[in-house]
Coordinates of C-alpha atoms and ligand atoms in Angstrom, one line a residue:
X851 CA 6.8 -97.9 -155.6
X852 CA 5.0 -96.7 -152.9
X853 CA 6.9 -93.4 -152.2
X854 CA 6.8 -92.5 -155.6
X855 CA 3.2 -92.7 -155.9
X856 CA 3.1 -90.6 -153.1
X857 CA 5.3 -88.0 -154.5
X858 CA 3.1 -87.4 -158.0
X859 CA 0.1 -87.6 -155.4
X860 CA -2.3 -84.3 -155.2
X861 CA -1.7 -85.0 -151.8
X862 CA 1.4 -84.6 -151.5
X863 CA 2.0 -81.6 -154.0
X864 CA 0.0 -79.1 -151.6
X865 CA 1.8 -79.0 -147.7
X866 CA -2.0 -77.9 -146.9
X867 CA -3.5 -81.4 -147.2
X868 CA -0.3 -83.4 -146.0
X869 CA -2.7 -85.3 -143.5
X870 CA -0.6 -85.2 -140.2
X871 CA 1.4 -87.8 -138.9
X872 CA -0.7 -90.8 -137.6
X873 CA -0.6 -91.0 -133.9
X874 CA -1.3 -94.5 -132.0
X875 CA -4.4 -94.4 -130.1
X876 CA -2.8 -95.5 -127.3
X877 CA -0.3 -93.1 -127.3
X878 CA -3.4 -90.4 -128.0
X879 CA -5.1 -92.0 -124.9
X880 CA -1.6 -91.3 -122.5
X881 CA -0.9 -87.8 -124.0
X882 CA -4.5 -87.1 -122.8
X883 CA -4.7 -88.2 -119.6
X884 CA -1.2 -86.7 -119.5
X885 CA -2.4 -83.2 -120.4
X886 CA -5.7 -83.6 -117.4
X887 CA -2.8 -85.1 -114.9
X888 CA -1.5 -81.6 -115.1
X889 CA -4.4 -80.2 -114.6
X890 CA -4.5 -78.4 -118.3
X891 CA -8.2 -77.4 -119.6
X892 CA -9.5 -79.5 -122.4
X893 CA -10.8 -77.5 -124.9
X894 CA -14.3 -78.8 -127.5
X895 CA -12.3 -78.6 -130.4
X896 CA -9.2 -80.7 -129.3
X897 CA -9.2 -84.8 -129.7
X898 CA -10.8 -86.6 -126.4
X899 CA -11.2 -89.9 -125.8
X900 CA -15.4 -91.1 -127.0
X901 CA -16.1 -92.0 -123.4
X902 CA -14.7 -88.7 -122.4
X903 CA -16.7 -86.4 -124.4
X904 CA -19.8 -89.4 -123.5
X905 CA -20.0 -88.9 -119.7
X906 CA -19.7 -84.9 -120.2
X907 CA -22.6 -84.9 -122.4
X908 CA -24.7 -87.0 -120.4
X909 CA -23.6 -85.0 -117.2
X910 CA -23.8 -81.5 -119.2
X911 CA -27.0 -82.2 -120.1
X912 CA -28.4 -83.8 -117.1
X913 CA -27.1 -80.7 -115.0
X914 CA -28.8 -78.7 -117.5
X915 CA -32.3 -80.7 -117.6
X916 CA -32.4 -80.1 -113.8
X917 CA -31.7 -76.1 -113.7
X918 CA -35.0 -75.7 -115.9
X919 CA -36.9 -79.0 -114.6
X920 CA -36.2 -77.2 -111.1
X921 CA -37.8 -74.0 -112.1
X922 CA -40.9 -75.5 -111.6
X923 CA -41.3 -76.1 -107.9
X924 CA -40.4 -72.4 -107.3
X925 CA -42.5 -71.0 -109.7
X926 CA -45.4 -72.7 -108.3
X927 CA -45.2 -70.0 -105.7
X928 CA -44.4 -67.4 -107.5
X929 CA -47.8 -65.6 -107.2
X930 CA -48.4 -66.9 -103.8
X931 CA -44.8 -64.9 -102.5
X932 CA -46.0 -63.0 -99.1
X933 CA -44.3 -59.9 -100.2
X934 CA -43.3 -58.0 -102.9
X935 CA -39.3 -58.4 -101.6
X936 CA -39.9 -61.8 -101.3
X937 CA -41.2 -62.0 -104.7
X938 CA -38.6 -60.2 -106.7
X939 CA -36.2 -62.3 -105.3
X940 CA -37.8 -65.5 -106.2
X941 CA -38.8 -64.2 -109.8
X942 CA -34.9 -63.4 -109.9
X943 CA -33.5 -66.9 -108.8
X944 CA -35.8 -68.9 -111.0
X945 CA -34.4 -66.6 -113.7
X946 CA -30.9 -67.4 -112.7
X947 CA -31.7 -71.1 -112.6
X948 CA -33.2 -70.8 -116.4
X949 CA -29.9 -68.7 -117.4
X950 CA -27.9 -71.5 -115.7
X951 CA -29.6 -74.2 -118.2
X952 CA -28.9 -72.0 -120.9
X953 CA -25.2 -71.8 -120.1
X954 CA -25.2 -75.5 -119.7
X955 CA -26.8 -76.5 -123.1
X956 CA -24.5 -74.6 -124.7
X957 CA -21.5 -75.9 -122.9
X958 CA -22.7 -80.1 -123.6
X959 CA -23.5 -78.1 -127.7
X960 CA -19.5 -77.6 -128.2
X961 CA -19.3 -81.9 -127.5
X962 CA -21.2 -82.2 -130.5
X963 CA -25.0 -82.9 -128.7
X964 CA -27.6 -80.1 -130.6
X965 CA -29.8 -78.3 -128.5
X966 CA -32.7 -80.0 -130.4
X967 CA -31.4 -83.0 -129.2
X968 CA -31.6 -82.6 -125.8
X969 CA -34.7 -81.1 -125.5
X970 CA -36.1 -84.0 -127.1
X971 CA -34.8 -86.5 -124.8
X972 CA -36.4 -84.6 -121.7
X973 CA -40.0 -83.9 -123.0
X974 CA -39.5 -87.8 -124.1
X975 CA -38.9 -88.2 -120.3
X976 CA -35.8 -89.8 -121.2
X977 CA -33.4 -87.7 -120.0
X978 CA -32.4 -87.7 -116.4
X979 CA -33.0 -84.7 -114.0
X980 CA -32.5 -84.3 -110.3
X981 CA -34.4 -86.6 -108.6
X982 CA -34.9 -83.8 -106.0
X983 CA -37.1 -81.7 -108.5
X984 CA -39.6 -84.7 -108.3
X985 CA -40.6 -83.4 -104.8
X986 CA -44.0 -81.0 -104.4
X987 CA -43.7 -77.8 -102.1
X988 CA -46.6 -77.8 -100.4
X989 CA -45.8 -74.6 -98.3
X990 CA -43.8 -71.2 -98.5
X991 CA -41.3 -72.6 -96.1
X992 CA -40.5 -75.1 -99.1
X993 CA -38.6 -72.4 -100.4
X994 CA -37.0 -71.5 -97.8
X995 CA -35.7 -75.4 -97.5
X996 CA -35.2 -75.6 -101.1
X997 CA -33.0 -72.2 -101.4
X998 CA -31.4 -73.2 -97.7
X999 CA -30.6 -76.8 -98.9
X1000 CA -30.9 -77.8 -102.8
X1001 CA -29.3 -74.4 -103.5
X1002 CA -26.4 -75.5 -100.7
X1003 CA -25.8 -79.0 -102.5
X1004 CA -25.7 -77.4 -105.5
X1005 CA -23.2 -75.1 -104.2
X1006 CA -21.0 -77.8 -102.7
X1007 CA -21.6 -80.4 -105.7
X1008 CA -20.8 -77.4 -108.2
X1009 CA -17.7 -75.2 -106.5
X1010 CA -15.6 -78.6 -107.6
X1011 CA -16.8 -78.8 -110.8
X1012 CA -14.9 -74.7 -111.5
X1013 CA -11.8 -77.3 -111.8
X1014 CA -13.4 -80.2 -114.1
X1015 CA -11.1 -80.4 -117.2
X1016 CA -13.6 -79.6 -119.8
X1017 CA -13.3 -76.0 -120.4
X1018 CA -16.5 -74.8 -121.2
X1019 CA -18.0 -76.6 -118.4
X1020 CA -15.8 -75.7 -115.9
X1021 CA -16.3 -71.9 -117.1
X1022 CA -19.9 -72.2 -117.0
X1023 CA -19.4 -73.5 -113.4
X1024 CA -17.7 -70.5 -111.9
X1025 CA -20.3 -68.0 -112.7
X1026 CA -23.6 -70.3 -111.8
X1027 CA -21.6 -70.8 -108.5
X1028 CA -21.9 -67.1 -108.0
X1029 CA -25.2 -67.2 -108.5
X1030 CA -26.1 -70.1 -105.9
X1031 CA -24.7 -68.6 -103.1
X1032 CA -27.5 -66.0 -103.9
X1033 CA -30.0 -68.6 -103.8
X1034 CA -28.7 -70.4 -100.7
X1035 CA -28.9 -67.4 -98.8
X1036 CA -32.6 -65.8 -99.3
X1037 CA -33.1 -69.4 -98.6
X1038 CA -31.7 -69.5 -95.6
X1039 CA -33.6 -65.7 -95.1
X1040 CA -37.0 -67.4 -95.7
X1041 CA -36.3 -69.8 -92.7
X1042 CA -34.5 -67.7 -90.4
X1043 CA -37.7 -65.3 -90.7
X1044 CA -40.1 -68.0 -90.4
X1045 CA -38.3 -69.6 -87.3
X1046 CA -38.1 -65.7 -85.7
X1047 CA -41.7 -65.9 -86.4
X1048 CA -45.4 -67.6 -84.5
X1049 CA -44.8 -70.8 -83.4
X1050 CA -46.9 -71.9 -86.2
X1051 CA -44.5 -70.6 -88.9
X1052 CA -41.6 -72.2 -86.9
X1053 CA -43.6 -75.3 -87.3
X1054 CA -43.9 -74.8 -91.0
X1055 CA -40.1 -74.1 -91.6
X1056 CA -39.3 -77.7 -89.5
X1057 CA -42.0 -79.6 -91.7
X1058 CA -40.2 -78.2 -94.5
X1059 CA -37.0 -79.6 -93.2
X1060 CA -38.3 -82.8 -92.5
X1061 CA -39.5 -83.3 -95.9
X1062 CA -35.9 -82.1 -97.9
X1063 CA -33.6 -83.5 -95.8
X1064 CA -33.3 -86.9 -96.4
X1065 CA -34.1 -85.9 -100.5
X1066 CA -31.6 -83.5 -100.2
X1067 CA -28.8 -85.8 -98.7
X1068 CA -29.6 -88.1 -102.1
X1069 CA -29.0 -85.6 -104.3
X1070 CA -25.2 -86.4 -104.3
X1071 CA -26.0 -89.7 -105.6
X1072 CA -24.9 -93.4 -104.2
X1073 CA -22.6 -93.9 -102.4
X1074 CA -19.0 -94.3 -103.5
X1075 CA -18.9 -98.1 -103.0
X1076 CA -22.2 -98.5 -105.9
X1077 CA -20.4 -95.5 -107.8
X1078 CA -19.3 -97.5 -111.0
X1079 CA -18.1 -94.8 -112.8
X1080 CA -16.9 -92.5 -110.5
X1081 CA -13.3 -93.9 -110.1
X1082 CA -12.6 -92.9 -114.2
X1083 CA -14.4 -89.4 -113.7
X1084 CA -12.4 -88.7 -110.9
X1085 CA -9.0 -89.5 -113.1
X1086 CA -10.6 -87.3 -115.8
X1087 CA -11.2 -84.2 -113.4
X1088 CA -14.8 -84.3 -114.4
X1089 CA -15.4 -85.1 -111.0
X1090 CA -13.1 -83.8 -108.0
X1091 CA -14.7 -85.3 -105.0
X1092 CA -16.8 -88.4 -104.6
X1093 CA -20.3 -88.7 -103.7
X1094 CA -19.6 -89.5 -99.9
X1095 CA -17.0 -86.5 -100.0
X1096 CA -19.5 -84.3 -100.6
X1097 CA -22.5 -85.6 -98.8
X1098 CA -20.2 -85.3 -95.6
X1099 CA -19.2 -81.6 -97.0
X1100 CA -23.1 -80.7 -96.9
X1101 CA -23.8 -82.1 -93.6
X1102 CA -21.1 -80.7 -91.8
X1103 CA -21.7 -76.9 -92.9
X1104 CA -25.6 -77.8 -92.4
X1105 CA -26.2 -79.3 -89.0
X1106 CA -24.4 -76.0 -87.1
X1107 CA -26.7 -74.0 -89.4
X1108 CA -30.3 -76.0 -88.7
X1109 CA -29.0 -75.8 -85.0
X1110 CA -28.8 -72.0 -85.5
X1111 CA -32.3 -71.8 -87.0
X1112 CA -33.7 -73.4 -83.9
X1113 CA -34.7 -76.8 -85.9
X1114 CA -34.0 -80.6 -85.5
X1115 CA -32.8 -82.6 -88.1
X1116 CA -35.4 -85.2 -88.4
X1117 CA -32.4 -88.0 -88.2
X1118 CA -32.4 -89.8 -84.8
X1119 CA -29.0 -91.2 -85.4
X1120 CA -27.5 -87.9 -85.9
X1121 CA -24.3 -88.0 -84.2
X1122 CA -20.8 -86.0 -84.1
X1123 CA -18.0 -88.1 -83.8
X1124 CA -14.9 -86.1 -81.9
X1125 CA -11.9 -88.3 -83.6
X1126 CA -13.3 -87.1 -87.2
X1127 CA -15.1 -83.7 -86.1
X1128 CA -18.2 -85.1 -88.3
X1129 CA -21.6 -85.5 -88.5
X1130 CA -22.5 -89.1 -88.9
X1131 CA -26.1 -89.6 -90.2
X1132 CA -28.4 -92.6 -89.9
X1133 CA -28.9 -94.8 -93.1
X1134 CA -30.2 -92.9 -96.4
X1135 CA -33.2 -95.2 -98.0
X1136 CA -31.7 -95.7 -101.3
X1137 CA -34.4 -97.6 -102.2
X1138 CA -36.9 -94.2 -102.5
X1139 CA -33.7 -92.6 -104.6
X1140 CA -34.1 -95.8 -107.0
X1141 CA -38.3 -95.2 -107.3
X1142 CA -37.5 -91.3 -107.7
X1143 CA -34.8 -92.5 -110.8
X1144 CA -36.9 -94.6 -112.5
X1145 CA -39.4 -92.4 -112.6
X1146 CA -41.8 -93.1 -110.1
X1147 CA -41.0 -89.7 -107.8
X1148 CA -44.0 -88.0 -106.5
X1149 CA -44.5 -85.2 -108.9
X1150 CA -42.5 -86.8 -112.4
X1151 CA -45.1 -87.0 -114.5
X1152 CA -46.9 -83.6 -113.6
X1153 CA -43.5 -82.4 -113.8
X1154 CA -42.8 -83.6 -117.3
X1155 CA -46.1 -83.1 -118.5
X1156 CA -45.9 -79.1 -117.7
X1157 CA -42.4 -79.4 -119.1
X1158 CA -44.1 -80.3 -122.8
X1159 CA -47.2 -77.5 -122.0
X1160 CA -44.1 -74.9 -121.9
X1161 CA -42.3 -76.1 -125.0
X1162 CA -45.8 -76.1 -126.9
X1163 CA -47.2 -72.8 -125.6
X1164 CA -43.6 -71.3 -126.5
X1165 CA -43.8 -72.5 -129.8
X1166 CA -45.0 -69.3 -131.5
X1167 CA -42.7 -67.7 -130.0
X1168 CA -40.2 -69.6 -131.8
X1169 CA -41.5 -69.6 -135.0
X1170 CA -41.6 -65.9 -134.8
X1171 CA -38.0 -65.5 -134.1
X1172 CA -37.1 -67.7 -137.1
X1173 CA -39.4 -65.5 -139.4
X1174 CA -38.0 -62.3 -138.3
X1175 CA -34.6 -64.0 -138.4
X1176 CA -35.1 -64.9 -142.1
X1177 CA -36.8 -61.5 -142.6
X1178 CA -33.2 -59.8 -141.6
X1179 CA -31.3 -62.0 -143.5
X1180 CA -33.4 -61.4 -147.0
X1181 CA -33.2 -57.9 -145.7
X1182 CA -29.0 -57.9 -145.7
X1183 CA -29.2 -59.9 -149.0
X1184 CA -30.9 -57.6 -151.6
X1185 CA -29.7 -55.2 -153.4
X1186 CA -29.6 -51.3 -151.9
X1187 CA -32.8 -49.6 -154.0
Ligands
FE2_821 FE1 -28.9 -73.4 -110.7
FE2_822 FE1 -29.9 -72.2 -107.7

């Protein structure tokens, strides 16, 4: 009764709508973690588990939220650059850093999140972004810190994430990574110059340091053991090394290179330990990374608040793309006269 009702079906008649065979879920779940075991991309438009394509958006878009959230604390001394050199490169990077939320958007768009969406949920002051871009620069040698050491995490948080398993993301990664060693370095240019410099623009480059560091060392998040999620992202291949990993990563490659500069790590504890060959650091006070999260970071709401003056003041600006966008369209449309 049944097959033959399936036979005189529409359905059946055309091979195009056959729907095709029903697969378990669980067997859907183990051919996907299958396919990310060896180490194949994952693509938007193939089947991934919900909590998958979840923790990409919210990482996508989080990443992306703090790439233009963190143009702000640059741009703040954009007219204030002390050269014209200096200044082309900083317009440059905080060009790069808008291009790299672009990229990003546009990679968390193909999981099915709109553009719209997103923006929403930051101006809402919903959405996450780096609790490091809650932190004021208060002098030029900020950006020499900030290139030198945000741009330095970034690098070692990001190089990883070329291998995450979601394709787009992991294609976005490659060429923002480019970019960031761009940053890192006339970063580290701004402080090397500075610490060449009077003793009083040596003193500014070390102030600078002592007030990123410790912000700086948070920006890889807690630590593994307070890491709930970590242990699935890392089966995924969203996430290749853990939070501790990558911390150490940073402070190996960084003490050598404050010790270079001439500056002191404003960590008493600082210590190298032969049998690993690695910096150990004192205790990071989680408890201002938990204020900084939940909103309470020094310069959030100034932050936010010149977040929704830039969406409003580039509002005509959208409007007239949509008009001349429609204009070209009716153009296209009629009839040749
Ligand atoms: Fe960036
Ligand atoms: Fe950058």
């Amino acid at each position: 009764m049944h097959v033959s009702r399936e036979r005189h079906s529409d359905r059946a008649a055309s091979p195009s709508l056959t729907p095709p065979p029903v697969i378990g879920e669980p067997d859907r779940d183990r051919r996907f973690e299958a396919r990310v075991t060896r180490d194949e991309k994952v693509e938007p438009n193939e089947w991934m588990p919900d909590a998958y394509r979840k923790t990409l958006i919210r990482q996508i878009s989080q990443h992306a939220h703090s790439e233009i959230v963190g143009m702000q604390p640059e741009g703040n001394w954009l007219t204030r650059a002390p050269t014209l050199r200096r200044k082309a490169a900083l317009l440059a990077k905080i060009q790069d850093e808008a291009g790299h939320g672009l990229y990003l958007y546009a990679a968390a768009e193909t999981l099915g999140v709109s553009r719209e969406e997103m923006q929403d949920q930051l101006l809402a002051g919903a959405a996450k972004y780096s609790s490091i871009f809650n932190y004021p620069t208060l002098s030029w040698a900020d950006i020499g810190a900030i290139g030198w050491l945000v741009d330095g995490a970034a690098i070692m948080n990001q190089i990883p994430l070329c291998r995450c398993s979601f394709g787009p993301y992991a294609r976005a990664m490659i060429r923002i990574c480019k970019e960031e060693s761009f940053h890192q370095r006339q970063g580290f240019e701004i402080m090397l110059t500075l610490c060449r410099g009077t003793p009083a623009q040596k003193a500014m480059a070390q102030d600078a340091l002592d007030r990123w560091w410790w912000p700086v060392l948070m920006m890889f998040g807690p630590p593994d053991a307070a890491s709930p999620h970590s242990d699935r992202s890392m089966r995924w291949k969203i996430k290749r090394l853990s939070n501790d990993a990558l911390r150490q990563q940073f402070v190996d490659a960084t003490v050598p290179q404050a010790r270079f500069l001439g500056l002191t790590i404003p960590d008493p504890q600082l210590a190298f330990d032969e049998a690993s060959g690695q910096w150990q650091i004192g205790a990071i006070d989680w408890s201002e990374f938990r204020a900084v999260l939940a909103g309470n970071g020094p310069c959030n709401r100034e932050r936010l608040r010149r977040a929704r003056e830039a969406h409003a003041a580039g509002a005509w600006v959208r409007e007239a793309a949509l008009a001349h966008a429609e204009k070209r369209r009716a153009r296209a449309a009629a009839p040749p006269s």
